XYZ file of C-alpha atoms in Angstrom:
673
model
C -0.784 50.726 -67.229
C -0.953 47.317 -68.901
C 2.656 46.675 -67.459
C 1.737 47.752 -64.007
C -1.508 45.727 -64.023
C 0.152 42.788 -65.389
C 2.883 43.161 -62.547
C 0.298 43.417 -59.913
C -1.411 40.442 -61.003
C 1.797 38.572 -61.158
C 2.578 39.769 -57.662
C -0.728 38.511 -56.272
C -0.454 35.110 -58.056
C 3.166 34.807 -56.485
C 1.984 35.649 -53.192
C -0.789 33.047 -53.317
C 1.663 30.427 -54.332
C 3.959 31.399 -51.605
C 1.137 31.212 -48.976
C -0.051 27.852 -50.331
C 3.492 26.538 -50.327
C 4.033 27.857 -46.633
C 0.623 26.293 -45.455
C 1.856 22.927 -47.254
C 5.182 23.318 -45.731
C 3.649 23.833 -42.168
C 1.457 20.617 -42.546
C 4.369 18.595 -43.854
C 6.403 19.696 -40.897
C 3.856 18.868 -38.373
C 2.994 15.511 -40.048
C 6.629 14.641 -40.155
C 7.318 15.416 -36.436
C 4.063 13.458 -35.338
C 5.228 10.421 -37.190
C 8.555 10.649 -35.849
C 7.446 11.130 -32.258
C 5.125 8.087 -32.717
C 7.994 5.983 -33.914
C 10.039 6.927 -30.962
C 7.376 6.369 -28.526
C 6.807 10.068 -27.523
C 3.152 9.698 -27.819
C 2.241 13.106 -25.974
C 4.526 15.069 -28.327
C 2.951 13.000 -31.376
C -0.575 14.308 -30.072
C 0.467 17.743 -30.022
C 1.530 17.775 -33.639
C -1.605 15.933 -34.706
C -3.846 18.279 -32.828
C -2.240 21.254 -34.690
C -2.612 19.331 -38.066
C -6.260 18.672 -37.190
C -6.795 22.510 -36.774
C -4.950 23.266 -40.194
C -6.785 20.597 -42.193
C -10.104 18.558 -41.035
C -10.205 16.645 -44.393
C -7.287 14.468 -44.110
C -8.200 10.819 -42.661
C -4.496 10.202 -41.795
C -4.568 13.033 -38.937
C -7.154 11.446 -36.788
C -5.912 8.008 -37.596
C -2.288 8.684 -36.262
C -3.749 10.852 -33.425
C -5.744 7.735 -32.601
C -2.619 5.700 -32.368
C -1.094 8.174 -30.224
C -4.036 8.193 -27.816
C -4.259 4.320 -27.879
C -0.636 4.010 -26.631
C -1.287 6.480 -23.930
C -4.334 4.276 -22.766
C -7.032 6.599 -23.964
C -8.998 3.817 -25.898
C -12.183 5.782 -25.979
C -10.531 8.856 -27.647
C -8.530 6.483 -29.912
C -11.909 4.842 -31.101
C -13.351 8.356 -31.664
C -10.357 9.246 -33.825
C -10.562 6.024 -35.755
C -14.282 6.398 -36.323
C -13.581 9.908 -37.904
C -10.669 8.348 -40.014
C -13.052 5.831 -41.434
C -15.837 8.367 -42.058
C -13.401 10.580 -44.057
C -12.167 7.398 -46.115
C -14.675 4.503 -46.174
C -12.047 2.360 -47.906
C -9.221 2.952 -45.344
C -8.131 -0.576 -44.361
C -6.014 0.504 -41.353
C -8.804 2.615 -39.994
C -11.176 -0.383 -39.632
C -8.260 -2.497 -38.491
C -7.457 -0.399 -35.503
C -11.178 0.464 -34.730
C -11.499 -3.187 -34.404
C -8.579 -3.419 -31.876
C -10.253 -0.659 -29.924
C -13.568 -2.387 -29.876
C -12.051 -5.718 -28.738
C -10.474 -3.818 -25.778
C -14.066 -2.767 -24.687
C -15.322 -6.172 -25.002
C -17.237 -5.397 -28.173
C -16.111 -8.451 -29.853
C -18.887 -8.707 -32.468
C -18.111 -5.117 -33.618
C -14.323 -5.814 -33.508
C -14.705 -9.134 -35.708
C -16.942 -7.215 -38.226
C -14.356 -4.472 -38.573
C -11.518 -6.533 -38.854
C -13.332 -8.704 -41.515
C -14.142 -5.529 -43.346
C -10.353 -4.720 -43.441
C -9.597 -8.303 -44.627
C -12.090 -7.938 -47.423
C -10.341 -4.668 -48.453
C -6.882 -6.014 -48.144
C -6.906 -9.986 -47.726
C -3.101 -10.319 -48.338
C -2.352 -8.292 -45.120
C -1.202 -10.894 -42.624
C -1.243 -8.557 -39.714
C -5.162 -8.552 -39.682
C -5.117 -12.186 -38.975
C -2.935 -11.687 -35.977
C -5.161 -9.041 -34.631
C -8.257 -11.078 -35.310
C -6.456 -13.988 -33.334
C -6.059 -11.764 -30.382
C -9.711 -10.675 -30.729
C -10.769 -14.358 -30.681
C -8.438 -15.092 -27.686
C -9.918 -12.202 -25.676
C -13.493 -13.553 -26.296
C -12.275 -16.878 -25.347
C -12.733 -18.449 -28.666
C -9.441 -20.185 -28.551
C -9.854 -22.587 -31.306
C -10.503 -19.844 -33.778
C -7.668 -17.763 -32.334
C -5.293 -20.807 -33.135
C -6.765 -20.893 -36.624
C -5.869 -17.226 -37.174
C -2.476 -17.543 -35.742
C -1.786 -20.470 -38.064
C -2.587 -18.405 -40.970
C -0.381 -15.596 -39.810
C 2.480 -17.987 -39.059
C 2.154 -19.430 -42.715
C 2.906 -16.097 -43.868
C 5.252 -14.969 -41.245
C 7.124 -18.048 -39.927
C 9.696 -16.152 -38.025
C 7.549 -13.934 -35.861
C 7.985 -15.219 -32.110
C 5.041 -13.250 -30.805
C 2.637 -15.376 -32.989
C 4.032 -18.707 -31.428
C 3.704 -17.081 -28.001
C -0.009 -16.240 -28.582
C -0.732 -19.484 -30.326
C 0.922 -21.285 -27.438
C -1.107 -19.536 -24.742
C -4.309 -20.142 -26.569
C -3.546 -23.897 -26.702
C -2.725 -23.762 -22.887
C -6.288 -22.503 -22.172
C -7.512 -25.671 -24.446
C -5.532 -27.868 -22.370
C -3.017 -28.923 -25.100
C 0.217 -28.372 -23.123
C 2.303 -30.533 -25.373
C 1.686 -28.381 -28.548
C 1.780 -25.191 -26.247
C 5.294 -26.099 -25.099
C 6.294 -26.641 -28.772
C 5.174 -23.143 -29.575
C 6.938 -21.710 -26.747
C 10.107 -23.542 -27.618
C 9.856 -22.280 -31.217
C 9.322 -18.739 -29.958
C 12.579 -18.852 -27.836
C 14.569 -20.444 -30.822
C 13.460 -17.563 -33.008
C 14.480 -15.022 -30.544
C 16.485 -16.107 -27.486
C 16.379 -12.368 -26.120
C 12.637 -12.065 -25.694
C 11.794 -12.484 -21.981
C 8.077 -13.208 -22.750
C 8.840 -16.559 -24.221
C 10.754 -17.678 -21.287
C 7.834 -16.423 -18.873
C 5.318 -18.305 -20.682
C 7.173 -21.423 -20.924
C 8.045 -21.134 -17.165
C 4.247 -20.730 -16.235
C 3.750 -23.962 -18.231
C 6.401 -25.852 -16.169
C 4.946 -24.507 -13.084
C 1.607 -25.829 -13.958
C 3.181 -29.170 -14.593
C 5.070 -28.723 -11.042
C 8.282 -28.747 -12.805
C 9.614 -25.985 -10.550
C 13.327 -26.243 -11.207
C 12.567 -25.784 -15.095
C 10.075 -23.118 -14.281
C 12.327 -21.034 -12.070
C 15.289 -21.366 -14.484
C 13.137 -19.938 -17.286
C 12.065 -17.026 -15.029
C 15.746 -16.431 -14.069
C 16.562 -16.290 -17.725
C 13.653 -13.817 -18.412
C 15.183 -11.629 -15.481
C 18.584 -11.752 -16.912
C 17.224 -10.425 -20.225
C 15.262 -7.649 -18.655
C 16.061 -7.042 -14.720
C 12.999 -4.601 -14.811
C 10.461 -7.185 -15.870
C 8.069 -7.196 -12.827
C 5.735 -9.886 -14.446
C 8.789 -12.261 -14.262
C 9.510 -11.453 -10.615
C 5.870 -11.907 -9.755
C 5.546 -15.315 -11.339
C 8.937 -16.446 -9.749
C 7.574 -15.391 -6.472
C 4.557 -17.719 -6.891
C 6.889 -20.481 -7.851
C 9.219 -19.995 -4.823
C 5.947 -20.032 -2.601
C 4.827 -23.316 -4.140
C 8.220 -24.875 -3.353
C 7.969 -23.383 0.444
C 10.925 -21.006 -0.223
C 9.024 -18.195 1.408
C 12.201 -15.736 1.775
C 12.751 -15.870 -1.828
C 9.147 -15.333 -2.648
C 9.060 -12.312 -0.230
C 12.080 -10.872 -2.013
C 10.655 -11.173 -5.549
C 7.310 -9.534 -4.480
C 9.327 -6.734 -2.731
C 11.200 -6.205 -5.984
C 7.735 -5.973 -7.941
C 6.597 -3.482 -5.323
C 9.586 -1.270 -5.636
C 8.587 -0.458 -9.177
C 4.814 -0.976 -8.783
C 3.929 0.134 -5.256
C 0.227 0.221 -5.772
C -0.020 -3.123 -7.419
C -2.805 -4.649 -5.359
C -2.204 -8.444 -6.581
C 1.290 -8.257 -5.114
C 0.337 -6.619 -1.949
C -2.265 -9.285 -1.377
C 0.002 -12.179 -1.740
C 2.727 -10.542 0.333
C 0.182 -10.093 3.093
C -0.711 -13.743 2.916
C 2.942 -14.837 3.160
C 3.505 -12.489 6.072
C 0.452 -13.937 7.928
C 1.672 -17.419 7.210
C 4.990 -16.722 8.852
C 3.439 -14.859 11.765
C 4.079 -11.344 10.821
C 0.550 -10.101 11.320
C 1.195 -6.546 11.581
C 3.032 -6.503 8.209
C 0.141 -8.640 6.745
C -2.456 -6.184 8.033
C -0.632 -3.358 6.450
C -0.484 -4.983 3.181
C -4.181 -5.995 3.152
C -5.378 -2.528 4.266
C -3.644 -1.233 1.305
C -5.301 -3.675 -1.153
C -8.713 -2.748 0.422
C -7.816 1.010 0.067
C -7.250 0.519 -3.671
C -10.103 -1.905 -4.182
C -12.797 -1.663 -1.639
C -14.826 -4.413 -3.024
C -12.320 -7.063 -2.851
C -14.237 -9.961 -1.058
C -11.194 -12.091 -0.391
C -9.250 -9.144 1.083
C -11.792 -8.702 3.763
C -12.125 -12.510 4.277
C -8.414 -12.997 4.834
C -8.070 -9.889 6.998
C -10.704 -11.015 9.234
C -8.648 -14.406 9.498
C -5.753 -12.329 10.726
C -7.746 -10.571 13.243
C -9.095 -14.050 14.457
C -5.631 -15.161 14.823
C -4.687 -11.976 16.836
C -8.001 -12.481 18.924
C -9.343 -9.132 17.727
C -12.786 -10.532 17.583
C -14.658 -7.317 16.943
C -12.460 -6.362 14.004
C -12.797 -9.875 12.611
C -16.602 -9.527 12.900
C -16.650 -6.313 10.978
C -14.623 -7.931 8.107
C -16.760 -10.861 7.920
C -19.922 -8.647 7.814
C -18.242 -6.864 4.983
C -17.447 -10.044 3.092
C -20.932 -11.304 3.294
C -22.345 -7.990 2.370
C -20.189 -8.077 -0.914
C -21.147 -11.738 -1.609
C -24.145 -13.088 0.192
C -23.373 -16.739 -0.850
C -19.971 -16.883 1.019
C -20.590 -19.948 2.981
C -17.054 -20.073 4.461
C -17.642 -16.536 5.652
C -20.851 -17.481 7.377
C -19.057 -20.351 9.051
C -16.257 -18.289 10.306
C -18.349 -15.403 11.521
C -20.484 -18.046 13.480
C -17.070 -18.989 15.203
C -16.223 -15.329 15.950
C -19.811 -14.522 17.221
C -19.539 -17.470 19.683
C -16.251 -16.155 20.825
C -17.996 -12.904 21.658
C -20.854 -14.705 23.479
C -23.394 -14.054 20.620
C -24.702 -17.582 20.669
C -28.011 -16.972 18.886
C -26.438 -15.275 16.132
C -23.656 -17.659 15.888
C -26.180 -20.619 15.501
C -28.023 -18.659 12.833
C -24.962 -18.088 10.722
C -23.835 -21.810 11.008
C -27.171 -22.917 9.844
C -26.874 -20.419 6.968
C -23.476 -21.737 6.018
C -24.695 -25.390 5.976
C -27.833 -24.523 3.899
C -25.664 -22.811 1.326
C -23.254 -25.759 1.149
C -26.231 -28.105 0.642
C -27.489 -25.824 -2.024
C -24.010 -25.682 -3.706
C -23.656 -29.472 -3.811
C -27.122 -29.936 -5.102
C -26.293 -27.772 -8.203
C -23.885 -28.464 -11.076
C -20.547 -27.329 -9.686
C -19.468 -25.732 -13.052
C -22.431 -23.313 -12.718
C -22.587 -22.703 -8.852
C -20.560 -20.008 -7.252
C -17.099 -21.169 -5.980
C -17.570 -19.068 -2.844
C -19.985 -21.699 -1.639
C -17.474 -24.411 -2.187
C -15.856 -25.388 1.215
C -13.218 -27.364 -0.527
C -11.689 -24.178 -1.870
C -8.788 -22.751 -0.039
C -9.220 -19.022 -0.010
C -6.037 -18.125 1.726
C -3.895 -19.309 -1.305
C -1.834 -16.899 -3.183
C -3.622 -15.673 -6.169
C -1.771 -15.898 -9.787
C -2.974 -14.281 -12.994
C -4.445 -17.084 -14.759
C -7.933 -16.557 -13.594
C -8.154 -13.073 -15.029
C -5.552 -13.630 -17.902
C -8.210 -14.002 -20.915
C -10.181 -11.029 -19.720
C -7.269 -8.435 -19.528
C -4.764 -6.802 -21.941
C -3.022 -9.632 -23.753
C 0.427 -8.521 -22.919
C 0.293 -6.401 -19.700
C -1.838 -8.266 -17.108
C 0.292 -7.301 -14.014
C -0.997 -3.582 -14.239
C -4.483 -4.583 -13.585
C -4.813 -3.001 -10.084
C -2.567 -0.004 -9.808
C -3.191 2.861 -7.422
C -3.083 6.353 -8.743
C -2.721 9.499 -6.978
C -5.371 11.809 -8.191
C -5.833 15.417 -7.253
C -7.816 18.282 -8.910
C -5.912 20.741 -11.125
C -5.241 23.657 -8.963
C -6.773 27.105 -8.772
C -5.919 29.838 -11.340
C -4.765 33.142 -10.004
C -2.745 36.495 -11.164
C 0.741 36.034 -9.901
C 4.174 37.594 -10.170
C 6.405 36.236 -12.841
C 10.042 36.488 -13.864
C 8.903 37.866 -17.500
C 5.705 39.069 -19.291
C 4.379 36.592 -21.677
C 1.944 38.506 -24.030
C 2.771 36.802 -27.313
C 0.297 34.428 -28.546
C 0.860 31.791 -31.140
C -2.108 31.223 -33.369
C -1.779 27.473 -33.159
C -1.411 27.336 -29.332
C -5.236 27.928 -28.580
C -4.110 29.970 -25.527
C -6.809 32.005 -24.041
C -6.985 35.522 -24.867
C -8.618 38.464 -23.038
C -8.121 42.197 -23.794
C -8.708 43.192 -20.197
C -6.241 40.647 -18.575
C -3.649 41.665 -21.287
C -4.172 45.310 -20.711
C -3.878 44.702 -16.793
C -0.666 42.779 -17.298
C 0.920 45.153 -19.892
C 0.410 48.299 -17.616
C 1.812 46.801 -14.603
C 5.522 47.866 -13.666
C 6.453 44.272 -12.957
C 5.705 40.981 -14.788
C 2.584 39.112 -14.113
C 1.058 35.963 -15.386
C -2.372 34.045 -14.915
C -1.000 30.798 -13.634
C -2.026 27.800 -11.574
C 1.422 27.143 -9.974
C 3.732 29.834 -8.882
C 7.291 29.397 -10.103
C 8.963 32.598 -8.862
C 12.148 32.178 -7.256
C 13.296 34.272 -4.095
C 15.914 36.232 -5.989
C 13.352 37.249 -8.406
C 11.171 38.319 -5.807
C 13.788 40.485 -3.997
C 14.095 42.450 -7.343
C 10.530 43.333 -7.448
C 10.105 44.699 -3.984
C 11.417 48.161 -4.634
C 9.592 48.392 -7.936
C 6.355 47.703 -6.367
C 6.799 49.924 -3.322
C 8.014 52.870 -5.486
C 5.221 52.857 -8.189
C 3.124 55.576 -6.549
C 3.119 57.805 -9.605
C 2.403 54.922 -11.929
C -0.658 53.180 -10.629
C -3.808 53.850 -8.392
C -3.640 53.080 -4.846
C -5.913 49.919 -5.241
C -3.675 48.671 -8.058
C -0.552 49.117 -5.805
C -2.144 47.296 -2.809
C -2.945 44.429 -5.290
C 0.810 44.146 -6.392
C 1.735 44.286 -2.669
C -0.687 41.303 -2.167
C 0.870 39.448 -5.069
C 4.350 40.017 -3.449
C 2.977 38.856 -0.035
C 1.650 35.683 -1.538
C 4.965 34.847 -3.241
C 6.648 35.574 0.041
C 4.286 33.354 1.906
C 2.834 36.281 3.891
C -0.673 35.236 3.695
C -2.234 37.457 6.318
C -0.643 40.644 4.923
C -1.626 39.477 1.496
C -5.250 39.092 2.584
C -5.259 42.766 4.133
C -3.704 44.029 0.754
C -6.248 42.247 -1.265
C -9.094 43.745 0.887
C -7.673 47.313 0.688
C -7.348 46.663 -3.126
C -11.091 45.839 -3.358
C -12.280 48.525 -1.238
C -10.260 51.185 -3.033
C -11.251 50.050 -6.538
C -14.987 50.395 -5.646
C -14.332 54.182 -5.076
C -12.270 54.704 -8.121
C -13.720 56.657 -11.196
C -11.484 54.786 -13.892
C -13.675 52.242 -15.649
C -10.595 49.808 -15.797
C -9.891 50.145 -12.135
C -13.570 49.136 -11.350
C -13.213 45.980 -13.774
C -9.999 44.982 -12.305
C -11.702 44.489 -8.995
C -13.030 41.151 -10.248
C -9.470 40.010 -10.311
C -8.949 41.234 -6.840
C -11.877 39.232 -5.616
C -10.804 36.052 -7.571
C -7.154 36.150 -6.039
C -8.612 36.757 -2.461
C -10.952 33.910 -2.927
C -8.085 31.640 -4.018
C -5.899 32.844 -1.056
C -8.720 31.974 1.325
C -9.073 28.480 -0.042
C -5.195 28.048 0.019
C -5.223 29.118 3.663
C -7.909 26.585 4.561
C -5.840 23.882 2.861
C -2.713 24.947 4.681
C -4.544 24.856 8.016
C -6.204 21.368 7.440
C -2.864 19.891 6.358
C -1.292 20.999 9.740
C -4.308 19.397 11.424
C -3.561 16.154 9.201
C -7.229 15.896 8.538
C -7.521 16.345 4.902
C -10.270 14.893 3.155
C -9.213 13.042 -0.023
C -11.417 12.261 -3.024
C -10.645 8.720 -4.031
C -12.216 6.205 -6.286
C -11.594 2.349 -6.624
C -10.954 0.601 -10.066
C -14.544 0.777 -10.756
C -15.064 4.337 -9.941
C -16.830 3.780 -6.695
C -16.680 6.717 -4.753
C -15.635 7.052 -1.060
C -14.336 9.793 1.400
C -11.441 8.758 3.484
C -9.666 10.756 6.298
C -6.109 10.259 7.770
C -7.453 10.981 11.205
C -10.439 9.470 13.012
C -11.842 12.912 13.736
C -13.318 14.594 10.583
C -13.693 18.313 10.322
C -15.699 20.047 7.537
C -14.045 23.212 6.401
C -16.056 26.379 5.456
C -15.277 27.675 1.966
C -18.216 30.147 1.909
C -16.023 33.380 2.136
C -13.849 32.146 -0.750
C -17.009 31.135 -2.832
C -18.523 34.582 -1.897
C -15.325 36.262 -3.383
C -15.634 34.378 -6.708
C -19.367 35.180 -6.837
C -18.540 38.892 -6.465
C -16.027 38.454 -9.292
C -18.570 36.936 -11.572
C -20.974 39.889 -10.865
C -18.383 42.292 -12.304
C -16.943 40.125 -15.150
C -19.102 37.208 -16.214
C -16.924 36.255 -19.120
C -13.730 34.990 -17.511
C -13.226 31.312 -17.463
C -10.794 31.239 -14.731
C -13.195 32.507 -12.310
C -15.683 29.654 -13.171
C -13.053 27.110 -12.978
C -11.972 28.285 -9.555
C -15.689 28.132 -8.479
C -15.840 24.654 -9.690
C -12.911 23.631 -7.600
C -14.384 25.409 -4.446
C -17.681 23.674 -4.826
C -15.993 20.398 -5.198
C -14.115 21.023 -1.896
C -17.419 21.853 -0.321
C -18.804 18.447 -1.631
C -21.460 20.553 -3.780
C -20.552 18.317 -6.842
C -23.326 19.347 -9.162
C -22.546 22.972 -8.759
C -18.921 22.166 -9.224
C -19.749 20.474 -12.735
C -21.954 23.409 -13.712
C -19.059 25.906 -13.205
C -16.568 23.631 -14.947
C -18.895 23.672 -17.923
C -19.177 27.327 -17.888
C -15.382 27.645 -17.975
C -15.238 25.277 -20.852
C -18.010 27.154 -22.708
C -16.088 30.345 -22.468
C -12.665 28.741 -23.258
C -13.188 25.327 -25.021
C -9.404 24.541 -25.075
C -9.025 24.662 -21.265
C -7.639 21.209 -20.443
C -7.687 21.584 -16.683
C -11.519 22.143 -16.658
C -12.010 18.923 -18.602
C -9.764 17.146 -16.250
C -11.502 18.336 -13.189
C -15.094 17.876 -14.560
C -14.115 14.250 -15.598
C -12.912 13.425 -12.192
C -16.140 14.567 -10.612
C -18.246 12.832 -13.094
C -16.501 9.621 -12.407
C -16.813 10.167 -8.828
C -20.637 10.537 -9.279
C -20.319 7.421 -11.394
C -21.212 9.105 -14.699
C -18.075 7.173 -16.131
C -18.764 7.509 -19.771
C -19.020 11.305 -19.771
C -16.107 11.596 -17.335
C -13.739 9.381 -19.353
C -14.833 11.370 -22.477
C -13.778 14.674 -20.520
C -10.439 12.869 -19.663
C -9.776 11.888 -23.141
C -10.251 15.698 -24.177
C -8.094 16.941 -21.422
C -5.398 14.647 -22.710
C -5.662 15.924 -26.057
C -5.330 19.417 -24.654
C -1.874 18.545 -22.977
C -2.734 17.343 -19.468
C -0.501 14.310 -19.273
C -2.001 13.216 -16.024
C -5.237 12.401 -17.694
C -3.808 9.324 -19.238
C -2.807 7.767 -15.945
C -6.222 8.310 -14.684
C -7.761 6.964 -17.984
C -5.794 3.761 -17.554
C -7.177 3.086 -14.168
C -10.793 4.294 -14.325
C -11.722 4.041 -18.055
C -11.161 0.538 -18.634
C -14.278 -1.319 -19.460
C -14.861 -4.411 -17.284
C -15.157 -7.655 -19.761
C -17.594 -10.176 -18.454
């Protein structure tokens, strides 16, 4: 007996050791994969691995730290800051945690907090020169250029062969007007690394400022030779060509930028002005329309578009644009002056006189003030039809990537969920996947004679569909009549026979109500859900044919607006679809997909508060539903609750919704004043 007991005890200890070793091995594997993905720039993959690690062990400060780095590189600065906060909380003497948290704070314009965190990191590790580099960037972004230079000096003393430090110090010197030393820094950066395009771009911009255009363009040429995809170089060279009156070359470079960045508003704006100057007003209008579409609060876009209309003698259109420019900036003296001219051309002499007097009064007020503190929009000496460069906004934007400041992003809600035919059943659940599990859905899928899945997008091919038809239509002995009608409806949907599908769903709903089988009655909730989704899809199909789809769009600051492709707007009625989803909830009130679909329907019906409530219910039932976080985030931003919306988008990104990061990059950047 003692031998047996001893053997059992040994076996238990052995099993425990094996389990611990296995768990440790699992953590090591995910940690290695995450670090490797970070090193290779595969940030979404890194995020997936660190998410799994976070579920395996919540006590390791390195997991949120590395996940924060992945989020930062995906543009999710809020999410990164949250992870760095956690890393520092888990390890209060973690130098890198304070360092990276300081970097995220500087991106939000919280420079005092950023400098405090970086100073904390320096006190923990004063010999780490990278901290001085980061603090130098923070000083630069806060426009403390002299302090930025001091920190770059410290960094350069320890790392004298890093060209990026010379580039940054040179640019800081440029803002202090020290072009001689700035040029020396750019020359040094080029000498250290002749294959870095950024050095040539910065030096070229300096030469352009000195009106040494041959040297400036030569530097841009070299930058483009080193990197033929560098849109920042093409953009700068376009401005230089324009300044030398080489409009054709300038236009070619702007076109090259727009090939890779079709939604870059700054480039569209400049191309519009060049087109107008050479008399191509239709092309100029198209570009300026696009600028206003991307950023509807761009005062200069309305002002210049109005001038196009004036030259085309489209007086009423010009008047509306001047009205909008003045509405956005009431001290815009030139807009009053130009509107007075347009009103005189329309015969509105009284209004014209009033606007002229207002313009003169604002000009007098401007000259009576200190010019440095007065608004430039009242300055009549300034030319507002000049091409815009990046210099004015440079110190307020990301240090290395200014050209991306006004991108247009195509944003759509994540689509409806529905049960659909599938190529194969997928019932296996990985315990680390956080996939939604529901015994009723699993039973329904497992009992069906053909493969089904709960999906948002159908992926079934025509050949797969043909193989299923005979099985579905010959399953009389295996299923109830309502279940057969449901499968026939699924087949019809996959075959794009929507009216037939609608009839089969209705027959399935009516038949299930009369069944005695308890499961059959519960399945009716899914029949309602699918019919509601089909009704919504049919409305969308009809609206697309009528070319009258209302699109939810937002500008850079999250300003909401409704836009239609046609002048005639028609409101579509989703009440029948909503009724089906509500009927489904009455039968089963614990299925997140039903609430998610209701959220979409209420959004399409412009009932946005109800939409948010239903996305929230879906999330409460299934906290790992990334699509629900994504859609709720979009609606919150549309309603100007930017902070909550961006938090939702960050969580969606964590849960594998890659599109979240393109939205975050556009709408979740803090405006730094």
